[in-house]
Coordinates of C-alpha atoms and ligand atoms in Angstrom, one line a residue:
X14 CA 4.9 17.0 12.8
X15 CA 4.6 13.5 14.2
X16 CA 7.3 10.8 14.2
X17 CA 6.3 7.1 14.4
X18 CA 9.0 4.6 14.8
X19 CA 8.9 1.1 13.3
X20 CA 10.7 -0.8 15.9
X21 CA 12.5 -3.8 14.5
X22 CA 15.5 -5.5 16.1
X23 CA 18.6 -3.5 14.9
X24 CA 16.7 -1.9 12.1
X25 CA 14.3 0.6 13.6
X26 CA 13.3 3.5 11.3
X27 CA 11.3 6.7 11.6
X28 CA 8.2 7.7 9.7
X29 CA 7.8 11.5 9.5
X30 CA 4.3 12.7 9.0
X31 CA 3.1 16.3 8.6
X32 CA 3.5 19.3 6.3
X33 CA 6.8 20.7 5.0
X34 CA 8.4 17.3 5.8
X35 CA 10.8 17.5 2.9
X36 CA 13.0 19.9 5.0
X37 CA 14.0 16.8 7.0
X38 CA 15.4 15.0 3.9
X39 CA 18.9 16.7 3.8
X40 CA 19.6 16.1 7.5
X41 CA 18.4 12.5 7.2
X42 CA 20.6 11.9 4.2
X43 CA 23.6 13.3 6.1
X44 CA 22.9 10.6 8.8
X45 CA 23.1 7.8 6.2
X46 CA 26.9 7.3 6.4
X47 CA 29.2 6.5 3.5
X48 CA 27.1 7.2 0.3
X49 CA 28.6 9.0 -2.6
X50 CA 25.7 8.7 -5.0
X51 CA 21.9 9.1 -4.7
X52 CA 19.3 7.8 -7.2
X53 CA 16.0 9.6 -7.2
X54 CA 13.3 7.3 -8.7
X55 CA 10.0 8.8 -9.7
X56 CA 7.4 8.4 -12.4
X57 CA 6.2 10.7 -15.2
X58 CA 3.1 12.0 -13.3
X59 CA 4.9 12.8 -10.1
X60 CA 7.9 14.3 -12.0
X61 CA 5.5 16.7 -13.8
X62 CA 3.9 17.8 -10.5
X63 CA 6.4 17.8 -7.8
X64 CA 10.0 17.1 -9.0
X65 CA 11.4 20.6 -8.2
X66 CA 10.2 20.5 -4.6
X67 CA 12.3 17.4 -3.9
X68 CA 15.3 18.2 -6.1
X69 CA 15.9 21.5 -4.4
X70 CA 16.4 19.8 -1.0
X71 CA 18.6 17.0 -2.1
X72 CA 22.3 17.5 -1.4
X73 CA 25.1 16.2 -3.6
X74 CA 25.2 14.0 -6.6
X75 CA 21.8 12.8 -7.7
X76 CA 20.8 10.6 -10.7
X77 CA 17.2 11.0 -11.7
X78 CA 15.4 8.0 -13.1
X79 CA 11.8 8.6 -14.3
X80 CA 9.6 5.5 -15.1
X81 CA 6.3 5.5 -17.0
X82 CA 3.4 6.1 -14.5
X83 CA 1.1 3.1 -13.9
X84 CA 1.0 -0.5 -12.7
X85 CA 2.6 -1.8 -15.9
X86 CA 5.9 -0.4 -14.6
X87 CA 6.0 -3.0 -11.9
X88 CA 7.6 -5.5 -14.3
X89 CA 10.7 -7.5 -14.8
X90 CA 11.5 -5.4 -17.9
X91 CA 11.3 -2.1 -16.0
X92 CA 13.4 -3.6 -13.2
X93 CA 16.0 -4.6 -15.8
X94 CA 16.1 -1.1 -17.1
X95 CA 16.7 0.2 -13.6
X96 CA 19.6 -2.2 -13.1
X97 CA 21.1 -1.1 -16.4
X98 CA 21.1 2.5 -15.1
X99 CA 22.5 1.4 -11.8
X100 CA 25.3 -0.4 -13.5
X101 CA 26.0 2.5 -15.9
X102 CA 26.5 4.9 -13.0
X103 CA 28.3 2.3 -10.9
X104 CA 25.8 2.6 -8.0
X105 CA 27.6 1.1 -5.1
X106 CA 26.6 -1.0 -2.1
X107 CA 26.7 2.1 0.3
X108 CA 24.8 4.3 -2.1
X109 CA 21.1 5.3 -1.5
X110 CA 17.9 5.2 -3.5
X111 CA 15.0 7.6 -2.9
X112 CA 11.6 6.4 -4.1
X113 CA 9.4 9.4 -4.8
X114 CA 5.9 8.5 -5.9
X115 CA 3.0 6.2 -5.3
X116 CA 2.9 2.5 -4.6
X117 CA 4.3 1.5 -8.0
X118 CA 7.5 3.6 -7.6
X119 CA 7.8 2.4 -3.9
X120 CA 7.3 -1.3 -4.6
X121 CA 9.5 -1.4 -7.7
X122 CA 12.2 0.9 -6.2
X123 CA 12.1 -1.0 -2.9
X124 CA 12.6 -4.3 -4.8
X125 CA 15.5 -2.9 -6.8
X126 CA 17.1 -1.7 -3.5
X127 CA 16.5 -5.1 -2.0
X128 CA 18.3 -6.9 -4.7
X129 CA 21.0 -4.5 -6.1
X130 CA 24.3 -5.6 -4.6
X131 CA 22.3 -7.9 -2.3
X132 CA 20.6 -4.9 -0.7
X133 CA 21.2 -1.1 -0.6
X134 CA 19.5 1.5 1.6
X135 CA 16.4 3.3 0.4
X136 CA 14.1 6.0 1.7
X137 CA 10.4 6.2 0.8
X138 CA 8.7 9.6 0.0
X139 CA 5.2 8.6 -0.9
X140 CA 3.1 11.1 -2.8
X141 CA -0.2 9.3 -2.8
X142 CA -2.5 8.6 0.2
X143 CA -2.6 4.9 -0.8
X144 CA 1.2 4.6 -0.5
X145 CA 1.4 6.8 2.6
X146 CA -1.1 4.8 4.7
X147 CA 0.0 1.3 3.5
X148 CA 2.5 0.5 0.8
X149 CA 5.4 2.7 1.9
X150 CA 5.5 1.2 5.4
X151 CA 6.6 -2.3 6.4
X152 CA 9.1 -3.3 3.8
X153 CA 7.0 -5.3 1.4
X154 CA 8.6 -4.7 -2.0
X155 CA 8.0 -6.3 -5.4
X156 CA 6.8 -6.5 -8.9
X157 CA 4.0 -8.2 -10.8
X158 CA 4.1 -11.4 -12.9
X159 CA 1.7 -12.4 -15.6
X160 CA 0.5 -15.0 -13.1
X161 CA -0.6 -12.4 -10.5
X162 CA 0.1 -9.3 -8.6
X163 CA 3.3 -8.9 -6.4
X164 CA 4.3 -12.5 -7.1
X165 CA 8.0 -11.5 -7.2
X166 CA 9.3 -9.6 -4.2
X167 CA 11.3 -9.3 -1.0
X168 CA 11.0 -7.9 2.5
X169 CA 13.4 -4.9 2.6
X170 CA 12.7 -2.2 5.2
X171 CA 13.4 1.5 4.2
X172 CA 15.8 3.6 6.3
X173 CA 13.1 6.2 6.7
X174 CA 9.7 7.3 5.3
X175 CA 8.8 10.9 4.8
X176 CA 5.1 11.6 4.4
X177 CA 4.3 15.2 3.4
X178 CA 0.6 15.7 3.3
X179 CA 1.0 18.7 1.0
X180 CA 1.4 16.3 -1.8
X181 CA -2.2 15.1 -1.4
X182 CA -3.6 18.5 -2.4
X183 CA -3.2 17.5 -6.0
X184 CA -4.8 14.1 -5.7
X185 CA -8.0 13.6 -7.7
X186 CA -11.0 12.2 -5.8
X187 CA -10.6 8.7 -7.0
X188 CA -7.0 8.6 -5.9
X189 CA -7.8 10.1 -2.5
X190 CA -10.6 7.6 -2.0
X191 CA -8.4 4.7 -3.0
X192 CA -6.1 5.6 -0.2
X193 CA -9.0 5.9 2.2
X194 CA -10.0 2.4 1.4
X195 CA -6.7 1.2 3.0
X196 CA -7.4 3.4 5.9
X197 CA -10.9 2.0 6.3
X198 CA -9.4 -1.4 6.1
X199 CA -7.0 -0.6 9.0
X200 CA -10.0 0.9 11.0
X201 CA -12.2 -2.2 10.4
X202 CA -9.4 -4.4 11.6
X203 CA -8.6 -2.5 14.7
X204 CA -11.1 0.1 16.0
X205 CA -14.8 1.0 15.7
X206 CA -13.9 4.5 17.0
X207 CA -11.4 5.0 14.2
X208 CA -14.0 3.8 11.7
X209 CA -16.5 6.3 13.1
X210 CA -13.7 9.0 12.9
X211 CA -13.7 8.6 9.1
X212 CA -17.3 9.5 8.9
X213 CA -17.1 12.3 11.5
X214 CA -14.2 13.9 9.5
X215 CA -15.4 13.1 6.0
X216 CA -15.9 16.7 5.0
X217 CA -12.4 17.7 6.1
X218 CA -10.8 14.6 4.6
X219 CA -12.5 15.3 1.2
X220 CA -11.5 18.9 1.4
X221 CA -7.9 17.6 1.9
X222 CA -7.5 19.6 5.1
X223 CA -3.8 19.1 5.9
X224 CA -4.2 18.7 9.7
X225 CA -6.9 16.1 9.3
X226 CA -5.0 14.2 6.6
X227 CA -1.9 14.3 8.9
X228 CA -3.9 12.8 11.7
X229 CA -5.4 10.1 9.4
X230 CA -2.0 9.2 8.0
X231 CA -0.3 9.1 11.5
X232 CA -3.0 6.9 12.9
X233 CA -2.6 4.5 10.0
X234 CA 1.2 4.5 10.4
X235 CA 0.8 3.6 14.1
X236 CA -1.6 0.8 13.3
X237 CA 0.6 -0.6 10.6
X238 CA 3.9 -0.1 12.5
X239 CA 2.4 -2.0 15.5
X240 CA 1.5 -5.0 13.3
X241 CA 4.8 -5.0 11.4
X242 CA 6.8 -4.8 14.6
X243 CA 5.1 -7.9 15.9
X244 CA 5.4 -9.9 12.7
X245 CA 7.7 -8.4 10.1
X246 CA 7.5 -11.4 7.7
X247 CA 3.9 -12.2 7.8
X248 CA 4.2 -15.5 9.7
X249 CA 1.3 -14.6 12.0
X250 CA -0.5 -11.4 12.9
X251 CA 0.6 -9.5 9.8
X252 CA -1.7 -11.8 7.8
X253 CA -4.7 -9.8 9.0
X254 CA -3.6 -6.8 6.8
X255 CA -4.6 -9.0 3.8
X256 CA -8.2 -8.3 4.7
X257 CA -9.9 -7.3 1.4
X258 CA -6.8 -8.1 -0.5
X259 CA -7.3 -11.8 -1.5
X260 CA -10.5 -11.0 -3.5
X261 CA -9.2 -7.5 -4.2
X262 CA -6.0 -8.7 -5.9
X263 CA -8.0 -11.2 -7.9
X264 CA -10.3 -8.4 -9.1
X265 CA -7.4 -6.1 -9.9
X266 CA -5.7 -8.8 -11.9
X267 CA -8.8 -9.9 -13.8
X268 CA -9.7 -6.3 -14.7
X269 CA -6.2 -5.7 -15.9
X270 CA -5.7 -2.8 -13.5
X271 CA -8.8 -0.8 -14.8
X272 CA -9.6 0.0 -11.2
X273 CA -7.3 1.6 -8.6
X274 CA -5.7 -0.9 -6.1
X275 CA -7.6 0.7 -3.2
X276 CA -10.9 0.5 -5.1
X277 CA -10.3 -3.2 -5.5
X278 CA -9.5 -3.6 -1.8
X279 CA -12.8 -1.8 -1.0
X280 CA -14.7 -4.3 -3.2
X281 CA -12.6 -7.1 -1.7
X282 CA -13.7 -6.1 1.8
X283 CA -17.4 -6.1 0.7
X284 CA -17.1 -9.7 -0.7
X285 CA -15.0 -10.9 2.2
X286 CA -17.5 -9.5 4.7
X287 CA -20.2 -11.3 2.8
X288 CA -18.2 -14.5 3.1
X289 CA -17.8 -13.9 6.8
X290 CA -21.5 -13.2 7.2
X291 CA -22.5 -16.4 5.3
X292 CA -20.2 -18.4 7.6
X293 CA -22.1 -16.9 10.6
X294 CA -19.0 -14.9 11.7
X295 CA -20.0 -11.3 10.9
X296 CA -23.3 -9.7 11.9
X297 CA -25.0 -8.0 8.9
X298 CA -25.0 -4.7 10.8
X299 CA -21.2 -4.7 11.0
X300 CA -20.8 -5.5 7.3
X301 CA -23.2 -2.6 6.6
X302 CA -21.1 -0.2 8.8
X303 CA -18.0 -0.9 6.6
X304 CA -20.1 -0.6 3.4
X305 CA -21.5 2.8 4.6
X306 CA -18.0 4.3 5.2
X307 CA -16.8 3.1 1.8
X308 CA -19.9 4.6 0.3
X309 CA -19.3 7.9 2.1
X310 CA -16.1 8.4 0.1
X311 CA -17.6 7.4 -3.2
X312 CA -15.7 4.1 -3.4
X313 CA -17.2 1.7 -5.8
X314 CA -19.7 -0.8 -4.3
X315 CA -20.2 -2.6 -7.6
X316 CA -17.8 -4.0 -10.2
X317 CA -17.7 -2.3 -13.6
X318 CA -18.6 -5.7 -15.2
X319 CA -19.7 -9.1 -14.0
X320 CA -16.7 -11.3 -13.3
X321 CA -16.8 -15.1 -13.7
X322 CA -16.7 -16.5 -10.1
X323 CA -14.6 -19.5 -11.3
X324 CA -12.0 -17.0 -12.7
X325 CA -12.0 -15.0 -9.4
X326 CA -11.5 -18.2 -7.4
X327 CA -8.7 -19.3 -9.8
X328 CA -7.0 -15.9 -9.4
X329 CA -7.3 -16.3 -5.6
X330 CA -5.5 -19.6 -5.9
X331 CA -2.6 -18.0 -7.7
X332 CA -2.3 -15.5 -4.8
X333 CA 1.1 -15.8 -3.1
X334 CA -0.6 -16.6 0.2
X335 CA -2.0 -19.8 -1.3
X336 CA -0.6 -23.1 0.0
X337 CA -1.3 -26.3 -1.9
X338 CA -4.3 -24.6 -3.6
X339 CA -5.8 -23.4 -0.3
X340 CA -6.0 -19.7 0.2
X341 CA -6.1 -18.3 3.7
X342 CA -8.6 -15.4 3.9
X343 CA -8.3 -12.6 6.5
X344 CA -11.9 -11.9 7.6
X345 CA -13.4 -9.8 10.4
X346 CA -15.9 -11.2 13.0
X347 CA -16.8 -7.6 13.9
X348 CA -15.2 -4.2 13.7
X349 CA -11.8 -4.6 15.4
X350 CA -12.0 -8.4 15.4
X351 CA -9.8 -9.9 12.7
X352 CA -9.6 -13.6 12.1
X353 CA -7.8 -15.9 9.6
X354 CA -10.0 -18.4 7.9
X355 CA -8.0 -21.2 6.3
X356 CA -10.8 -23.0 4.4
X357 CA -13.0 -21.0 2.1
X358 CA -15.7 -22.8 0.2
X359 CA -15.9 -22.1 -3.6
X360 CA -19.7 -21.9 -3.2
X361 CA -19.2 -19.2 -0.5
X362 CA -17.0 -17.1 -2.8
X363 CA -19.4 -17.5 -5.7
X364 CA -22.4 -16.5 -3.6
X365 CA -20.6 -13.6 -1.9
X366 CA -19.4 -12.1 -5.2
X367 CA -23.1 -11.3 -5.9
X368 CA -22.9 -8.3 -3.5
X369 CA -20.7 -6.5 -6.0
X370 CA -22.2 -7.8 -9.2
X371 CA -23.3 -4.8 -11.3
X372 CA -26.3 -6.7 -12.7
X373 CA -27.9 -7.5 -9.3
Ligands
LIG557 N1 -0.3 -4.3 2.7 C1 -0.3 -5.3 3.7 C2 1.1 -5.4 4.3 O1 1.9 -4.6 4.1 O2 1.3 -6.4 5.1

């Protein structure tokens, strides 16, 4: 087992990574002083697969809330239903929420925890690779709005994150690859050696070898924890983590969540690399490296349908990072060389989208 600490002033918290990690849950809960009730939040898919494993290790009084699986649950309506249940059971300020599932459960549950009684404690137990390497770490919580993804949210750090790689054994290939897209993003931003590592260990990763997955997750947690510790609220360096996400979120929104989040981030990286290349920032060989690693894990390199460039640009302008209609893009100038570009030309976006156009 590996423990990575997210060091924030007065609010440091551990991330446990490895196999049989759930055995740490009961002692961790005993350390959280003063609670009398626990809420276990999960979704229909995870409940069907893994609920017993977590329930048997939870001490005391637990209220189970199961939401429908899928991105549509990240909504105001679903949040309202959670609050109704919290009110019904009189969930108090010192009580604790456990989020048990993928990014949807973590983001929605984290936001409910951030806002109920002006903030209660929560622990994240991610069950997807996507949530383990990215969404469960760093305290970004939120829900979607018709105007765009994650437009409503808050920074609220969990008290602990427990990542048990045993859960990844049941992930289908698309879900595994979607998580790998976020890992490839972290590698492209920070380290050519880590990018190469993905290819060198591709067979073991695809075979869901627990030790290899634990190493991959731990490395991602270290990278993300380092960035979050330096800039918790995304005023500066944390903005680099949006690499692939500005175009990626726009695609996700326009395709009404037909593709996985990680698949959209992969496509977003391809387009944003093309933008960087067109601006003379990123050599073609480096863009090709990222593309090859995405391809190795079967991530989509083309959209399922042609998207209107103006609509993509418009969706980018609705991104929460946009300021007065200008969207800052996190680009790379090479593997391990992130850069924030504040002015992106509409013509650049339009031309760059061609790299993922299915008809070209
Ligand atoms: N997913 C990017 C971040 O947490 O900042």
